[in-house]
JSON list of C-alpha atoms in Angstrom, two decimals:
[
{"chain": "A", "resi": 1, "resn": "UNK", "atom": "CA", "xyz": [142.50, 76.42, 121.20]},
{"chain": "A", "resi": 2, "resn": "UNK", "atom": "CA", "xyz": [139.79, 74.61, 119.41]},
{"chain": "A", "resi": 3, "resn": "UNK", "atom": "CA", "xyz": [136.49, 75.96, 121.72]},
{"chain": "A", "resi": 4, "resn": "UNK", "atom": "CA", "xyz": [138.02, 79.13, 120.06]},
{"chain": "A", "resi": 5, "resn": "UNK", "atom": "CA", "xyz": [137.96, 77.45, 116.06]},
{"chain": "A", "resi": 6, "resn": "UNK", "atom": "CA", "xyz": [135.04, 76.64, 116.95]},
{"chain": "A", "resi": 7, "resn": "UNK", "atom": "CA", "xyz": [132.94, 79.82, 118.35]},
{"chain": "A", "resi": 8, "resn": "UNK", "atom": "CA", "xyz": [134.89, 81.28, 115.37]},
{"chain": "A", "resi": 9, "resn": "UNK", "atom": "CA", "xyz": [132.57, 78.90, 113.83]},
{"chain": "A", "resi": 10, "resn": "UNK", "atom": "CA", "xyz": [129.95, 79.40, 115.53]},
{"chain": "A", "resi": 11, "resn": "UNK", "atom": "CA", "xyz": [129.23, 83.07, 114.56]},
{"chain": "A", "resi": 12, "resn": "UNK", "atom": "CA", "xyz": [130.57, 83.87, 110.60]},
{"chain": "A", "resi": 13, "resn": "UNK", "atom": "CA", "xyz": [127.66, 80.35, 110.31]},
{"chain": "A", "resi": 14, "resn": "UNK", "atom": "CA", "xyz": [125.20, 82.89, 112.93]},
{"chain": "A", "resi": 15, "resn": "UNK", "atom": "CA", "xyz": [126.55, 86.25, 110.56]},
{"chain": "A", "resi": 16, "resn": "UNK", "atom": "CA", "xyz": [126.31, 84.45, 107.77]},
{"chain": "A", "resi": 17, "resn": "UNK", "atom": "CA", "xyz": [121.99, 83.60, 108.39]},
{"chain": "A", "resi": 18, "resn": "UNK", "atom": "CA", "xyz": [121.58, 86.36, 108.85]},
{"chain": "A", "resi": 19, "resn": "UNK", "atom": "CA", "xyz": [122.35, 88.45, 105.80]},
{"chain": "A", "resi": 20, "resn": "UNK", "atom": "CA", "xyz": [120.16, 85.45, 104.47]},
{"chain": "A", "resi": 21, "resn": "UNK", "atom": "CA", "xyz": [117.26, 86.71, 107.29]},
{"chain": "A", "resi": 22, "resn": "UNK", "atom": "CA", "xyz": [116.95, 89.91, 106.82]},
{"chain": "A", "resi": 23, "resn": "UNK", "atom": "CA", "xyz": [116.34, 89.66, 102.48]},
{"chain": "A", "resi": 24, "resn": "UNK", "atom": "CA", "xyz": [113.75, 87.10, 103.82]},
{"chain": "A", "resi": 25, "resn": "UNK", "atom": "CA", "xyz": [111.85, 88.89, 106.22]},
{"chain": "A", "resi": 26, "resn": "UNK", "atom": "CA", "xyz": [111.81, 92.61, 103.49]},
{"chain": "A", "resi": 27, "resn": "UNK", "atom": "CA", "xyz": [110.20, 89.92, 101.29]},
{"chain": "A", "resi": 28, "resn": "UNK", "atom": "CA", "xyz": [107.89, 88.47, 104.38]},
{"chain": "A", "resi": 29, "resn": "UNK", "atom": "CA", "xyz": [106.32, 92.23, 104.79]},
{"chain": "A", "resi": 30, "resn": "UNK", "atom": "CA", "xyz": [105.72, 92.55, 101.03]},
{"chain": "A", "resi": 31, "resn": "UNK", "atom": "CA", "xyz": [104.63, 90.33, 100.63]},
{"chain": "A", "resi": 32, "resn": "UNK", "atom": "CA", "xyz": [102.04, 90.93, 104.10]},
{"chain": "A", "resi": 33, "resn": "UNK", "atom": "CA", "xyz": [101.06, 93.90, 101.93]},
{"chain": "A", "resi": 34, "resn": "UNK", "atom": "CA", "xyz": [100.40, 92.68, 99.09]},
{"chain": "A", "resi": 35, "resn": "UNK", "atom": "CA", "xyz": [98.06, 90.31, 100.41]},
{"chain": "A", "resi": 36, "resn": "UNK", "atom": "CA", "xyz": [96.47, 93.09, 102.68]},
{"chain": "A", "resi": 37, "resn": "UNK", "atom": "CA", "xyz": [96.18, 95.24, 99.87]},
{"chain": "A", "resi": 38, "resn": "UNK", "atom": "CA", "xyz": [92.73, 93.53, 98.84]},
{"chain": "A", "resi": 39, "resn": "UNK", "atom": "CA", "xyz": [91.36, 94.33, 102.32]},
{"chain": "A", "resi": 40, "resn": "UNK", "atom": "CA", "xyz": [91.98, 98.05, 101.22]},
{"chain": "A", "resi": 41, "resn": "UNK", "atom": "CA", "xyz": [89.39, 98.33, 98.54]},
{"chain": "A", "resi": 42, "resn": "UNK", "atom": "CA", "xyz": [86.58, 98.13, 101.32]},
{"chain": "A", "resi": 43, "resn": "UNK", "atom": "CA", "xyz": [88.63, 98.21, 104.71]},
{"chain": "A", "resi": 44, "resn": "UNK", "atom": "CA", "xyz": [90.62, 101.24, 103.81]},
{"chain": "A", "resi": 45, "resn": "UNK", "atom": "CA", "xyz": [93.70, 101.95, 102.34]},
{"chain": "A", "resi": 46, "resn": "UNK", "atom": "CA", "xyz": [96.19, 99.98, 104.63]},
{"chain": "A", "resi": 47, "resn": "UNK", "atom": "CA", "xyz": [93.10, 99.62, 106.58]},
{"chain": "A", "resi": 48, "resn": "UNK", "atom": "CA", "xyz": [92.07, 103.34, 106.98]},
{"chain": "A", "resi": 49, "resn": "UNK", "atom": "CA", "xyz": [87.89, 102.58, 106.68]},
{"chain": "A", "resi": 50, "resn": "UNK", "atom": "CA", "xyz": [86.10, 105.94, 105.80]},
{"chain": "A", "resi": 51, "resn": "UNK", "atom": "CA", "xyz": [83.65, 106.30, 108.47]},
{"chain": "A", "resi": 52, "resn": "UNK", "atom": "CA", "xyz": [84.80, 102.81, 110.68]},
{"chain": "A", "resi": 53, "resn": "UNK", "atom": "CA", "xyz": [82.64, 102.03, 107.56]},
{"chain": "A", "resi": 54, "resn": "UNK", "atom": "CA", "xyz": [83.17, 98.64, 107.21]},
{"chain": "A", "resi": 55, "resn": "UNK", "atom": "CA", "xyz": [85.84, 98.87, 110.40]},
{"chain": "A", "resi": 56, "resn": "UNK", "atom": "CA", "xyz": [88.73, 99.37, 110.38]},
{"chain": "A", "resi": 57, "resn": "UNK", "atom": "CA", "xyz": [91.68, 96.85, 111.25]},
{"chain": "A", "resi": 58, "resn": "UNK", "atom": "CA", "xyz": [94.83, 99.12, 111.69]},
{"chain": "A", "resi": 59, "resn": "UNK", "atom": "CA", "xyz": [96.54, 98.42, 114.66]},
{"chain": "A", "resi": 60, "resn": "UNK", "atom": "CA", "xyz": [94.38, 96.04, 115.68]},
{"chain": "A", "resi": 61, "resn": "UNK", "atom": "CA", "xyz": [95.57, 93.17, 117.37]},
{"chain": "A", "resi": 62, "resn": "UNK", "atom": "CA", "xyz": [97.57, 90.25, 115.59]},
{"chain": "A", "resi": 63, "resn": "UNK", "atom": "CA", "xyz": [95.34, 87.51, 118.10]},
{"chain": "A", "resi": 64, "resn": "UNK", "atom": "CA", "xyz": [92.20, 88.39, 117.65]},
{"chain": "A", "resi": 65, "resn": "UNK", "atom": "CA", "xyz": [92.31, 90.02, 113.50]},
{"chain": "A", "resi": 66, "resn": "UNK", "atom": "CA", "xyz": [94.00, 85.87, 112.67]},
{"chain": "A", "resi": 67, "resn": "UNK", "atom": "CA", "xyz": [90.39, 84.72, 114.66]},
{"chain": "A", "resi": 68, "resn": "UNK", "atom": "CA", "xyz": [88.68, 86.69, 112.89]},
{"chain": "A", "resi": 69, "resn": "UNK", "atom": "CA", "xyz": [90.07, 85.72, 110.13]},
{"chain": "A", "resi": 70, "resn": "UNK", "atom": "CA", "xyz": [89.37, 82.40, 110.48]},
{"chain": "A", "resi": 71, "resn": "UNK", "atom": "CA", "xyz": [86.35, 82.54, 111.41]},
{"chain": "A", "resi": 72, "resn": "UNK", "atom": "CA", "xyz": [85.00, 83.43, 108.29]},
{"chain": "A", "resi": 73, "resn": "UNK", "atom": "CA", "xyz": [87.19, 81.20, 106.54]},
{"chain": "A", "resi": 74, "resn": "UNK", "atom": "CA", "xyz": [84.72, 77.98, 108.32]},
{"chain": "A", "resi": 75, "resn": "UNK", "atom": "CA", "xyz": [81.78, 80.08, 108.05]},
{"chain": "A", "resi": 76, "resn": "UNK", "atom": "CA", "xyz": [81.45, 80.61, 111.18]},
{"chain": "A", "resi": 77, "resn": "UNK", "atom": "CA", "xyz": [80.84, 83.31, 111.37]},
{"chain": "A", "resi": 78, "resn": "UNK", "atom": "CA", "xyz": [77.99, 85.55, 109.51]},
{"chain": "A", "resi": 79, "resn": "UNK", "atom": "CA", "xyz": [79.30, 87.48, 106.06]},
{"chain": "A", "resi": 80, "resn": "UNK", "atom": "CA", "xyz": [78.63, 89.12, 102.94]},
{"chain": "A", "resi": 81, "resn": "UNK", "atom": "CA", "xyz": [81.75, 88.75, 101.34]},
{"chain": "A", "resi": 82, "resn": "UNK", "atom": "CA", "xyz": [84.89, 87.47, 104.30]},
{"chain": "A", "resi": 83, "resn": "UNK", "atom": "CA", "xyz": [83.81, 83.92, 104.20]},
{"chain": "A", "resi": 84, "resn": "UNK", "atom": "CA", "xyz": [85.10, 84.39, 100.40]},
{"chain": "A", "resi": 85, "resn": "UNK", "atom": "CA", "xyz": [87.76, 86.29, 101.24]},
{"chain": "A", "resi": 86, "resn": "UNK", "atom": "CA", "xyz": [89.37, 84.74, 103.83]},
{"chain": "A", "resi": 87, "resn": "UNK", "atom": "CA", "xyz": [88.58, 80.89, 102.01]},
{"chain": "A", "resi": 88, "resn": "UNK", "atom": "CA", "xyz": [90.52, 82.21, 99.74]},
{"chain": "A", "resi": 89, "resn": "UNK", "atom": "CA", "xyz": [93.89, 81.87, 102.10]},
{"chain": "A", "resi": 90, "resn": "UNK", "atom": "CA", "xyz": [96.20, 79.42, 103.33]},
{"chain": "A", "resi": 91, "resn": "UNK", "atom": "CA", "xyz": [96.20, 80.91, 107.37]},
{"chain": "A", "resi": 92, "resn": "UNK", "atom": "CA", "xyz": [100.17, 81.23, 106.44]},
{"chain": "A", "resi": 93, "resn": "UNK", "atom": "CA", "xyz": [99.14, 83.81, 105.00]},
{"chain": "A", "resi": 94, "resn": "UNK", "atom": "CA", "xyz": [95.98, 85.31, 106.90]},
{"chain": "A", "resi": 95, "resn": "UNK", "atom": "CA", "xyz": [98.31, 85.20, 109.69]},
{"chain": "A", "resi": 96, "resn": "UNK", "atom": "CA", "xyz": [100.69, 87.24, 107.30]},
{"chain": "A", "resi": 97, "resn": "UNK", "atom": "CA", "xyz": [97.57, 89.74, 106.79]},
{"chain": "A", "resi": 98, "resn": "UNK", "atom": "CA", "xyz": [96.93, 89.52, 110.79]},
{"chain": "A", "resi": 99, "resn": "UNK", "atom": "CA", "xyz": [99.89, 90.90, 111.30]},
{"chain": "A", "resi": 100, "resn": "UNK", "atom": "CA", "xyz": [99.52, 92.89, 109.33]},
{"chain": "A", "resi": 101, "resn": "UNK", "atom": "CA", "xyz": [97.21, 94.63, 109.55]},
{"chain": "A", "resi": 102, "resn": "UNK", "atom": "CA", "xyz": [98.09, 94.89, 113.49]},
{"chain": "A", "resi": 103, "resn": "UNK", "atom": "CA", "xyz": [101.60, 96.89, 112.68]},
{"chain": "A", "resi": 104, "resn": "UNK", "atom": "CA", "xyz": [100.19, 99.13, 111.14]},
{"chain": "A", "resi": 105, "resn": "UNK", "atom": "CA", "xyz": [99.21, 102.49, 112.03]},
{"chain": "A", "resi": 106, "resn": "UNK", "atom": "CA", "xyz": [95.50, 103.22, 112.96]},
{"chain": "A", "resi": 107, "resn": "UNK", "atom": "CA", "xyz": [94.24, 106.96, 111.86]},
{"chain": "A", "resi": 108, "resn": "UNK", "atom": "CA", "xyz": [91.67, 109.30, 109.64]},
{"chain": "A", "resi": 109, "resn": "UNK", "atom": "CA", "xyz": [91.34, 107.01, 106.35]},
{"chain": "A", "resi": 110, "resn": "UNK", "atom": "CA", "xyz": [93.44, 109.56, 103.97]},
{"chain": "A", "resi": 111, "resn": "UNK", "atom": "CA", "xyz": [91.53, 111.57, 101.92]},
{"chain": "A", "resi": 112, "resn": "UNK", "atom": "CA", "xyz": [90.60, 111.11, 98.22]},
{"chain": "A", "resi": 113, "resn": "UNK", "atom": "CA", "xyz": [92.18, 114.07, 96.03]},
{"chain": "A", "resi": 114, "resn": "UNK", "atom": "CA", "xyz": [90.03, 116.32, 94.78]},
{"chain": "A", "resi": 115, "resn": "UNK", "atom": "CA", "xyz": [88.70, 115.52, 91.05]},
{"chain": "A", "resi": 116, "resn": "UNK", "atom": "CA", "xyz": [89.84, 118.46, 87.99]}
]
């Protein structure tokens, strides 16, 4: 009887935590996209650069992207702008940015709309 009550309580708590965690994960995804949006100017929308210059980031390995960002931040990798950009983020924010681009679908950049 006590075992059934404990299991029932555990299930109720798990369901409650799952309900709380889902919106938090959605907020993290939006937050990650907002952080990554600062990269879109140079690296293209969602990390799909035009002509590969600068390199596209969409679909790249998260660990590789994170290490590159940390290297820019630490000044270990030469750059004109990236070392300044990377220094503006915490390591946790850099991890979110790397995760966002790792999860983005690689492909060609979207064509610019025609001028009117």
